[in-house]
mmCIF file of C-alpha atoms in Angstrom:
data_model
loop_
_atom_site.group_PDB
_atom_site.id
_atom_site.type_symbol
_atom_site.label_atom_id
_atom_site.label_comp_id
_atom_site.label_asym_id
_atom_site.label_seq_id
_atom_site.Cartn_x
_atom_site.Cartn_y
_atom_site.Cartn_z
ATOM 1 C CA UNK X 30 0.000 0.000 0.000
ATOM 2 C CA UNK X 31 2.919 2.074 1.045
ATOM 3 C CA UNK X 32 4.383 0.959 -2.366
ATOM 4 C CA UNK X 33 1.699 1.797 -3.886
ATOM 5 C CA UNK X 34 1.251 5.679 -2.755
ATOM 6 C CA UNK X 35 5.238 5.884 -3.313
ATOM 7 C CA UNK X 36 4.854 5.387 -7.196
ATOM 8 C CA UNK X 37 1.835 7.609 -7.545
ATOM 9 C CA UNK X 38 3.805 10.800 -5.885
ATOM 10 C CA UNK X 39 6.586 9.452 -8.292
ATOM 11 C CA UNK X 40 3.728 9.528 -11.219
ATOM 12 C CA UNK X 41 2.612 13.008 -9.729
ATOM 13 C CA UNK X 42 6.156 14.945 -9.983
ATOM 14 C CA UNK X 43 6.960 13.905 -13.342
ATOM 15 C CA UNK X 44 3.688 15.028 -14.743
ATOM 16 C CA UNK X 45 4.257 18.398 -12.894
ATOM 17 C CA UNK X 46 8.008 18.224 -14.422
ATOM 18 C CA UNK X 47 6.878 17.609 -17.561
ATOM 19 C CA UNK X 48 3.831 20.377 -17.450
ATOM 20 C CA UNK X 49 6.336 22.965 -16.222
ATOM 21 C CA UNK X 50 9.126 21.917 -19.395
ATOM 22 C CA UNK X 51 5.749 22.169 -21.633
ATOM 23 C CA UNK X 52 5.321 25.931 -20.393
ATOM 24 C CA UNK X 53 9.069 26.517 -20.096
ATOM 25 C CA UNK X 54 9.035 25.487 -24.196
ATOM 26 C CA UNK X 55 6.031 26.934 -25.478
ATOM 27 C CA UNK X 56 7.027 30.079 -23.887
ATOM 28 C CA UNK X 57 10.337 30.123 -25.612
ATOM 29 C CA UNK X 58 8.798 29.440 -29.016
ATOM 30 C CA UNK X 59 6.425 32.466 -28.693
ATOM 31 C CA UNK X 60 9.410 34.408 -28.242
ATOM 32 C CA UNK X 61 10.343 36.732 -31.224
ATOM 33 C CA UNK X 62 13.942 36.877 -32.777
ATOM 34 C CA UNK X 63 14.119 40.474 -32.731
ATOM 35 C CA UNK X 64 13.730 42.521 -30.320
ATOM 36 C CA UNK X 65 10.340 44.990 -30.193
ATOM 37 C CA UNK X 66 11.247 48.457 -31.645
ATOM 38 C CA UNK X 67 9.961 49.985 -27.711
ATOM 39 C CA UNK X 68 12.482 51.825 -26.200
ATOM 40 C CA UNK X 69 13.662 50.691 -23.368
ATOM 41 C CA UNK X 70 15.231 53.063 -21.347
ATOM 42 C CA UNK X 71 12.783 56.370 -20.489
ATOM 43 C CA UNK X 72 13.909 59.748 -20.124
ATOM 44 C CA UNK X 73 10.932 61.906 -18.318
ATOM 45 C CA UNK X 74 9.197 63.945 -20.207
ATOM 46 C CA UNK X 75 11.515 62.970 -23.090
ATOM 47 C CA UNK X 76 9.434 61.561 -26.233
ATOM 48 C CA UNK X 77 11.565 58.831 -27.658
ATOM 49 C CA UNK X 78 9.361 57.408 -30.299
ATOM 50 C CA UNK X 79 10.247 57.900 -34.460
ATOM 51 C CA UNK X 80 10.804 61.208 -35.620
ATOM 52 C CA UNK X 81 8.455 63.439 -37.927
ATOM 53 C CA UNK X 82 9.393 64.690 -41.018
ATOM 54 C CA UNK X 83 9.193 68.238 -40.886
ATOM 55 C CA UNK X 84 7.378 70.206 -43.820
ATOM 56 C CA UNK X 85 9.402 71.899 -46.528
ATOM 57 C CA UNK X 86 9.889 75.612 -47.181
ATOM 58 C CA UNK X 87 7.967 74.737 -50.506
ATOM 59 C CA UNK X 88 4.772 73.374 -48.380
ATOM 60 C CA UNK X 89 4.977 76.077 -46.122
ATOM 61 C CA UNK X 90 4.774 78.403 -48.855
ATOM 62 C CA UNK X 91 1.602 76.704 -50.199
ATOM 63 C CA UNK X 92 -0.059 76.388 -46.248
ATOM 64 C CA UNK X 93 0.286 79.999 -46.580
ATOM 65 C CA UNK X 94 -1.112 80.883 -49.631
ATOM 66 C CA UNK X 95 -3.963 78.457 -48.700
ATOM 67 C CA UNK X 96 -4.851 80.586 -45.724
ATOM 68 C CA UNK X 97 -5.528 83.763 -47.341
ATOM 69 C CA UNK X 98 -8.476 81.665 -48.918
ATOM 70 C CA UNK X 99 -10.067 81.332 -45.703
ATOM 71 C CA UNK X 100 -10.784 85.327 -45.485
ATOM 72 C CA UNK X 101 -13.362 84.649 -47.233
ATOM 73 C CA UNK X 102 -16.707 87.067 -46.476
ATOM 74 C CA UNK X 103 -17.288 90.314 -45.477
ATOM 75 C CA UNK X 104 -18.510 90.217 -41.359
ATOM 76 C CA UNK H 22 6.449 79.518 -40.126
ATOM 77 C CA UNK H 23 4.847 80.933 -36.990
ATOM 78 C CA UNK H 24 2.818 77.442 -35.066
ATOM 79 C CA UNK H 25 -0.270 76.875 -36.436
ATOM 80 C CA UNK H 26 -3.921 76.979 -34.661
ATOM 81 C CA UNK H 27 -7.494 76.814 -34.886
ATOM 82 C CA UNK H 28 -9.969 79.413 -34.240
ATOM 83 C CA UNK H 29 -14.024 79.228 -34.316
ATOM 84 C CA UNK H 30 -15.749 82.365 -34.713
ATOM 85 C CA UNK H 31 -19.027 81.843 -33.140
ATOM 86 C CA UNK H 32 -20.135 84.765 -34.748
ATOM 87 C CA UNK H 33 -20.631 82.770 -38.006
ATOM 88 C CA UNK H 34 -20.814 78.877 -37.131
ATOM 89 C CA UNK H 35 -24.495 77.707 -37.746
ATOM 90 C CA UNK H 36 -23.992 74.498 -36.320
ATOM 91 C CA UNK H 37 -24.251 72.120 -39.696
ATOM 92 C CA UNK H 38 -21.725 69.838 -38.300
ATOM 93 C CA UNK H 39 -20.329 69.822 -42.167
ATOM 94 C CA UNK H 40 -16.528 70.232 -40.275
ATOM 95 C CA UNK H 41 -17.242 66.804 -38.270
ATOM 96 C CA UNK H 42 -18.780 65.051 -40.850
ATOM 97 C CA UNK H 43 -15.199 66.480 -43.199
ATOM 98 C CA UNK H 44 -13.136 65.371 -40.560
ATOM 99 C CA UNK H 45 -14.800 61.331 -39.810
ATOM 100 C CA UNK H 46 -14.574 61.035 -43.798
ATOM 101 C CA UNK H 47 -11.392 62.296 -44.484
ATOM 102 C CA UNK H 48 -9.396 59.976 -41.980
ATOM 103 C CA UNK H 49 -12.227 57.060 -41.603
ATOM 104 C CA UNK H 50 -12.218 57.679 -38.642
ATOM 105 C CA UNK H 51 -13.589 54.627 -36.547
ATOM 106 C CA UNK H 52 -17.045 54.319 -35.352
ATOM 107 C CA UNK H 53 -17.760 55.903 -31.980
ATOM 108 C CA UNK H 54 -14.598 58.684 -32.288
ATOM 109 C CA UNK H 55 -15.034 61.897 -33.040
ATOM 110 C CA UNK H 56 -11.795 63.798 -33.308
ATOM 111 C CA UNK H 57 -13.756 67.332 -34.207
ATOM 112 C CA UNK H 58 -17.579 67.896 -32.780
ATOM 113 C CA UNK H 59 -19.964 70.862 -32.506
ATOM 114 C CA UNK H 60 -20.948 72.431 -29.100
ATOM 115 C CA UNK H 61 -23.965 74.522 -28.502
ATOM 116 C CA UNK H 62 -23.869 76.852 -25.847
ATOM 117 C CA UNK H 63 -27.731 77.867 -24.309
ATOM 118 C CA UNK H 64 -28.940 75.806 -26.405
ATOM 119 C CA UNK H 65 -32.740 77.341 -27.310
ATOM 120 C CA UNK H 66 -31.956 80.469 -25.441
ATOM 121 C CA UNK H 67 -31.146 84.155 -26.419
ATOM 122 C CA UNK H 68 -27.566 84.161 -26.672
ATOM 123 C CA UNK H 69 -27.112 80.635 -28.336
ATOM 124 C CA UNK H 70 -23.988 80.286 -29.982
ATOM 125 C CA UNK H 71 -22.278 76.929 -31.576
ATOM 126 C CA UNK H 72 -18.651 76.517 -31.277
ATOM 127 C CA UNK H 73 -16.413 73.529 -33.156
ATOM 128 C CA UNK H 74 -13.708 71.635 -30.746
ATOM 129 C CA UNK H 75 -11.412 69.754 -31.219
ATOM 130 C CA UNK H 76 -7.805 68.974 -30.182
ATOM 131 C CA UNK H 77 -6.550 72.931 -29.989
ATOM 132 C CA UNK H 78 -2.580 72.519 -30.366
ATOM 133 C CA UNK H 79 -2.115 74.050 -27.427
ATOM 134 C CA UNK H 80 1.035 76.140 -26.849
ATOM 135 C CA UNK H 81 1.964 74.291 -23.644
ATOM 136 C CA UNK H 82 -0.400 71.299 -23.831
ATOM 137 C CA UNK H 83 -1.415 69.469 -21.077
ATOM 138 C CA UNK H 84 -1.920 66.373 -22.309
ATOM 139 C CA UNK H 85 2.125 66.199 -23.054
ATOM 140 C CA UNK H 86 2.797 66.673 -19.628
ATOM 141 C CA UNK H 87 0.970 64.033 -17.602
ATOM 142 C CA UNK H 88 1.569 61.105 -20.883
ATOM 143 C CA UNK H 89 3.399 58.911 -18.111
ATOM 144 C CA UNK H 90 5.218 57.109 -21.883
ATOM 145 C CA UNK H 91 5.748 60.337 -23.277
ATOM 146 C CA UNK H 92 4.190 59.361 -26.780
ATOM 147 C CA UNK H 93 3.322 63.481 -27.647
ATOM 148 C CA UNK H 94 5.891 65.444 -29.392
ATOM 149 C CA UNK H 95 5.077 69.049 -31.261
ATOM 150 C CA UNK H 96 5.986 69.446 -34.495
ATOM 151 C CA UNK H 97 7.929 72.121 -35.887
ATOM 152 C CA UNK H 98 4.859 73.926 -36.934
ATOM 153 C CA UNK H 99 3.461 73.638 -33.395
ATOM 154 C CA UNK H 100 1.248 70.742 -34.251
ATOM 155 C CA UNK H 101 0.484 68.347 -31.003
ATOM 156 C CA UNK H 102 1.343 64.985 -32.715
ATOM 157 C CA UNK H 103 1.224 61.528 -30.626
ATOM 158 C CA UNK H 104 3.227 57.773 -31.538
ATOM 159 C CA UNK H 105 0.264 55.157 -31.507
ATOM 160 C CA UNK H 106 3.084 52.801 -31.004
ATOM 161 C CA UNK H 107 3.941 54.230 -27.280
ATOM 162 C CA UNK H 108 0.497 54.814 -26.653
ATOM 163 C CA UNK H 109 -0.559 52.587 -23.725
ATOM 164 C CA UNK H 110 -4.169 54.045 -23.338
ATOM 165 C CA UNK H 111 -4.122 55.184 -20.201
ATOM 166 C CA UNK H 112 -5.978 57.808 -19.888
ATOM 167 C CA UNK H 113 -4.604 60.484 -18.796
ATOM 168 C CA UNK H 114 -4.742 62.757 -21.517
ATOM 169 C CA UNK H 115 -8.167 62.730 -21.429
ATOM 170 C CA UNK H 116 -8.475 63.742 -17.992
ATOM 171 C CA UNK H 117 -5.883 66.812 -18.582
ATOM 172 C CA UNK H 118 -7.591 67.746 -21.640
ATOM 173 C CA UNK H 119 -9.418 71.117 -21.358
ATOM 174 C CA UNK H 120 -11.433 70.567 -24.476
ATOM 175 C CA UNK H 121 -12.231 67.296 -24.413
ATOM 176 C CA UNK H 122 -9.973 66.211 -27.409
ATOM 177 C CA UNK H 123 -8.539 62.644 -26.460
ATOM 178 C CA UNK H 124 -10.789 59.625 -27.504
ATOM 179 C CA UNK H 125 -10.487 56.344 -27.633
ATOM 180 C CA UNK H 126 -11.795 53.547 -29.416
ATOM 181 C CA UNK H 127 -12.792 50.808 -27.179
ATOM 182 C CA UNK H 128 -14.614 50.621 -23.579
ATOM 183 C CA UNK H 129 -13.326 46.889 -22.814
ATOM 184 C CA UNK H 130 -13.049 44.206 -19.991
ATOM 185 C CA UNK H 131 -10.439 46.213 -17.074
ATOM 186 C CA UNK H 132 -10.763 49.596 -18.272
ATOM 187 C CA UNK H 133 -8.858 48.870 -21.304
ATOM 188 C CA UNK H 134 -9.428 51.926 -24.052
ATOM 189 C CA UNK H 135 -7.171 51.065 -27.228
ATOM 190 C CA UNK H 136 -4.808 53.682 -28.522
ATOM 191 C CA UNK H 137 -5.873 57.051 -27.934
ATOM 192 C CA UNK H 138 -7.229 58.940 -31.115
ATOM 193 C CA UNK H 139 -7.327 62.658 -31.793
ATOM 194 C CA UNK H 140 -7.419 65.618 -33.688
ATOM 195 C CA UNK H 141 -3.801 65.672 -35.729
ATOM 196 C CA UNK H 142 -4.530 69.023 -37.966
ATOM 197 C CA UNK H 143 -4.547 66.695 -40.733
ATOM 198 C CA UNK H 144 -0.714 66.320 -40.380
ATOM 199 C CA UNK H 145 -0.747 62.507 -39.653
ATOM 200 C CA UNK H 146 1.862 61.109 -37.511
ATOM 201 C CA UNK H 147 5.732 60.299 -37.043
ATOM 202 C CA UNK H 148 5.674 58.198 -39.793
ATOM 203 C CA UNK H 149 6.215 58.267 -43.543
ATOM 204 C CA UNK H 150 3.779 61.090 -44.743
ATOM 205 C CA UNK H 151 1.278 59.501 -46.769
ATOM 206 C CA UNK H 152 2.133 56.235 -46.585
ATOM 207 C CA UNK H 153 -0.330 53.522 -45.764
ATOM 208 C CA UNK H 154 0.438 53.097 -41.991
ATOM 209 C CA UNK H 155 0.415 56.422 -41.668
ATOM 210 C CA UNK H 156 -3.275 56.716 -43.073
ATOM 211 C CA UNK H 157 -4.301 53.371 -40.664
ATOM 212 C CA UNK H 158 -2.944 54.615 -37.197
ATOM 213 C CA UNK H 159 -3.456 59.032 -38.503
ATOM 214 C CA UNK H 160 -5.356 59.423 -40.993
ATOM 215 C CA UNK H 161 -4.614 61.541 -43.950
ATOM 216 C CA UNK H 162 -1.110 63.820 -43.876
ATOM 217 C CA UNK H 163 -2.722 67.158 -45.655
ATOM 218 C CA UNK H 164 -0.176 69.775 -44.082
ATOM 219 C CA UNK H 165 2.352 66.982 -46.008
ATOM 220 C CA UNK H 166 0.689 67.639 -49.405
ATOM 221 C CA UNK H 167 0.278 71.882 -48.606
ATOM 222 C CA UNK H 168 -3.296 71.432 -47.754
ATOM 223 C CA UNK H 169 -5.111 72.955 -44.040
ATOM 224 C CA UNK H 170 -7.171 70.881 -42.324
ATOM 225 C CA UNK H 171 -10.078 69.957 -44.430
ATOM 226 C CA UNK H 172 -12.653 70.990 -41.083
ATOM 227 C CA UNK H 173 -11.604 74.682 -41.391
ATOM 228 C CA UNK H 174 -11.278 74.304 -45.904
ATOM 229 C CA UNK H 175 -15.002 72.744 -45.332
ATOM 230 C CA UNK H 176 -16.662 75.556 -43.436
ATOM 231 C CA UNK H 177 -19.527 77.354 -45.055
ATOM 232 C CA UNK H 178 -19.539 80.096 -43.440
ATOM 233 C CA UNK H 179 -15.398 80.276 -42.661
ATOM 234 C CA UNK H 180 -16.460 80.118 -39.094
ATOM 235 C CA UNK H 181 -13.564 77.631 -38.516
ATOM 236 C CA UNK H 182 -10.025 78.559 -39.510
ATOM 237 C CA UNK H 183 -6.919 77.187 -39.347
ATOM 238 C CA UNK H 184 -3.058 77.735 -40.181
ATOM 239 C CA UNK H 185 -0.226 79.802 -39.184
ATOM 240 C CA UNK H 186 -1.161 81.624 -35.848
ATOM 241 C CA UNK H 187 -0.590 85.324 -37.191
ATOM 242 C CA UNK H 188 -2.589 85.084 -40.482
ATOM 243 C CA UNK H 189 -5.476 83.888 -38.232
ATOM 244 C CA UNK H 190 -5.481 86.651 -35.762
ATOM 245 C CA UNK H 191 -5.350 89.019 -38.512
ATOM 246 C CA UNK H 192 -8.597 87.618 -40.066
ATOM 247 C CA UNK H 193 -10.557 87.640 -37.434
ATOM 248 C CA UNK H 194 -9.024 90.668 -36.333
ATOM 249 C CA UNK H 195 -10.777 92.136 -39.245
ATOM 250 C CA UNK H 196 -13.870 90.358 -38.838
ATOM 251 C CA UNK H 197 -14.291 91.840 -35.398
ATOM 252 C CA UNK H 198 -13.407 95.376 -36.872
ATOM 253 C CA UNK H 199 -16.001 94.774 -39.813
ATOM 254 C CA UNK H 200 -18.879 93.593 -37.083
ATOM 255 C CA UNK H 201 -17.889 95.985 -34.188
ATOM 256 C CA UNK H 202 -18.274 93.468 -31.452
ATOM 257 C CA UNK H 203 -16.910 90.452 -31.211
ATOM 258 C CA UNK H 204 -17.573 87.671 -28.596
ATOM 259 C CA UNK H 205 -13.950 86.443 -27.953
ATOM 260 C CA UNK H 206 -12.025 84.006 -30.077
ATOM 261 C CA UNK H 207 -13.254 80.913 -28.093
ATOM 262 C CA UNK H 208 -11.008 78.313 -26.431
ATOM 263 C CA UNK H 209 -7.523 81.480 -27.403
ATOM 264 C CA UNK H 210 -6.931 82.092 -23.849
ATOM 265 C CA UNK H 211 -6.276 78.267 -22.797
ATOM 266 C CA UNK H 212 -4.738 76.556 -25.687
ATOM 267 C CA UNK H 213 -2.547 79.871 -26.166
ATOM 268 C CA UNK H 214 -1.999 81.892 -23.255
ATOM 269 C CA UNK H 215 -0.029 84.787 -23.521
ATOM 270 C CA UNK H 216 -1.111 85.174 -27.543
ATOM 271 C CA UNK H 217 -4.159 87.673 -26.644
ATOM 272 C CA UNK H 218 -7.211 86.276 -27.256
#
């Protein structure tokens, strides 16, 4: 009986062994290759994301000839 | 290029919601966000006037300074820009938003809200202008192609302008001139302190 209880605890901490190198491996596979693009160090207040292109003088030019149509009316 | 802004002259918007409707269609915009929407003040009652809000730029914006990621950055034409990518969808923004501008696209299981969404002054985001991702996670880039925000090239009435700060003032500089009276360029005094309003 003794025996008996001996082999099922035996039973018991492989299948908890195995379980746990199951999780350990599936984990590891749903690991990417590369790393993420997130920054990982954080200066406050500090935006460290991609850059924006700024607009050219041409653009600008354009913005401001686009405003004048806006005057539009007489009140 | 002086940094641009928006400014609503209540004097002239009539409320047709034209600049909201622009705005959803221009950047399909998903369902239940509104980056641009129409207020009416006393609604029914003498004294009723209709403003348009939206994200206003602001000179020293407050949704910048409580982003605990840090995803805002201005651009060099003073445009309050945020990276979808650093986005975690707190909050925050929101909260520290005078004007209501921050939205987000999901109400889901543990508060979680999606990306945050908002007014860009059709200028997209940080990346390529124009390309497809930037349309996806932006919308359209129109400052990129020398075009103002379609809400303010939209309105009727011109109630709703936008561009550089200076050429704005002067307009409805004159307007106020041309009326005598003038009931304050709405929202001025908070996005832009200091800029006389």
């Amino acid at each position: 009986m003794l025996r008996l209880k001996g082999v099922t605890l035996l039973m018991t901490i492989r299948t908890v062994r195995f379980l746990v190198l199951a999780m350990l491996l599936g984990l590891l596979a749903g690991c990417q290759e590369h790393e993420n693009e997130n920054p990982f160090l954080k200066e406050k207040g500090v935006y460290s994301g991609k850059a924006d292109e700024p607009l050219s003088d041409e653009t600008n030019q354009q913005l401001r000839q686009r405003m004048k149509i806006q005057r539009g009316g007489s009140i | 290029m002086a940094r641009m802004k928006f400014l609503c002259d209540a004097e002239r918007c009539i409320e047709c919601n034209a600049c909201v409707t622009a705005c959803k269609n221009e950047h399909e915009v998903p369902w239940g966000v509104n980056r641009r929407r129409v207020v009416t003040i006393n609604d029914g009652k003498p004294g009723e006037r209709s403003i348009s809000v939206a994200c206003m730029h602001c000179s020293d914006a407050p949704c910048m300074a409580v982003c605990p990621v840090d995803c805002f950055y201005q651009s060099a034409e003073g445009v309050v820009l945020h990276n979808k990518d650093l986005c975690i969808g707190c909050g925050y923004c929101f909260y520290a938003c005078p004007f209501g501008a921050p939205q987000f696209p999901q109400v889901g299981n543990f508060g979680s809200r999606g990306k945050m969404d908002k007014c860009t002054f059709c200028a997209g985001g940080p990346e390529e202008a124009n390309s497809d991702t930037e349309f996806k996670k932006y919308g359209r880039n129109r400052l990129a192609e020398g075009k103002l925000p379609l809400c303010a090239e939209m309105c009727a009435t011109k109630a709703l302008l936008a561009g550089d700060g200076d050429q704005v003032a002067n307009i409805y500089r004159e307007r106020v001139v041309g009326r005598g009276f003038g009931s304050g360029a709405w929202g001025w005094g908070k996005a832009y302190p200091g800029s006389g309003s």
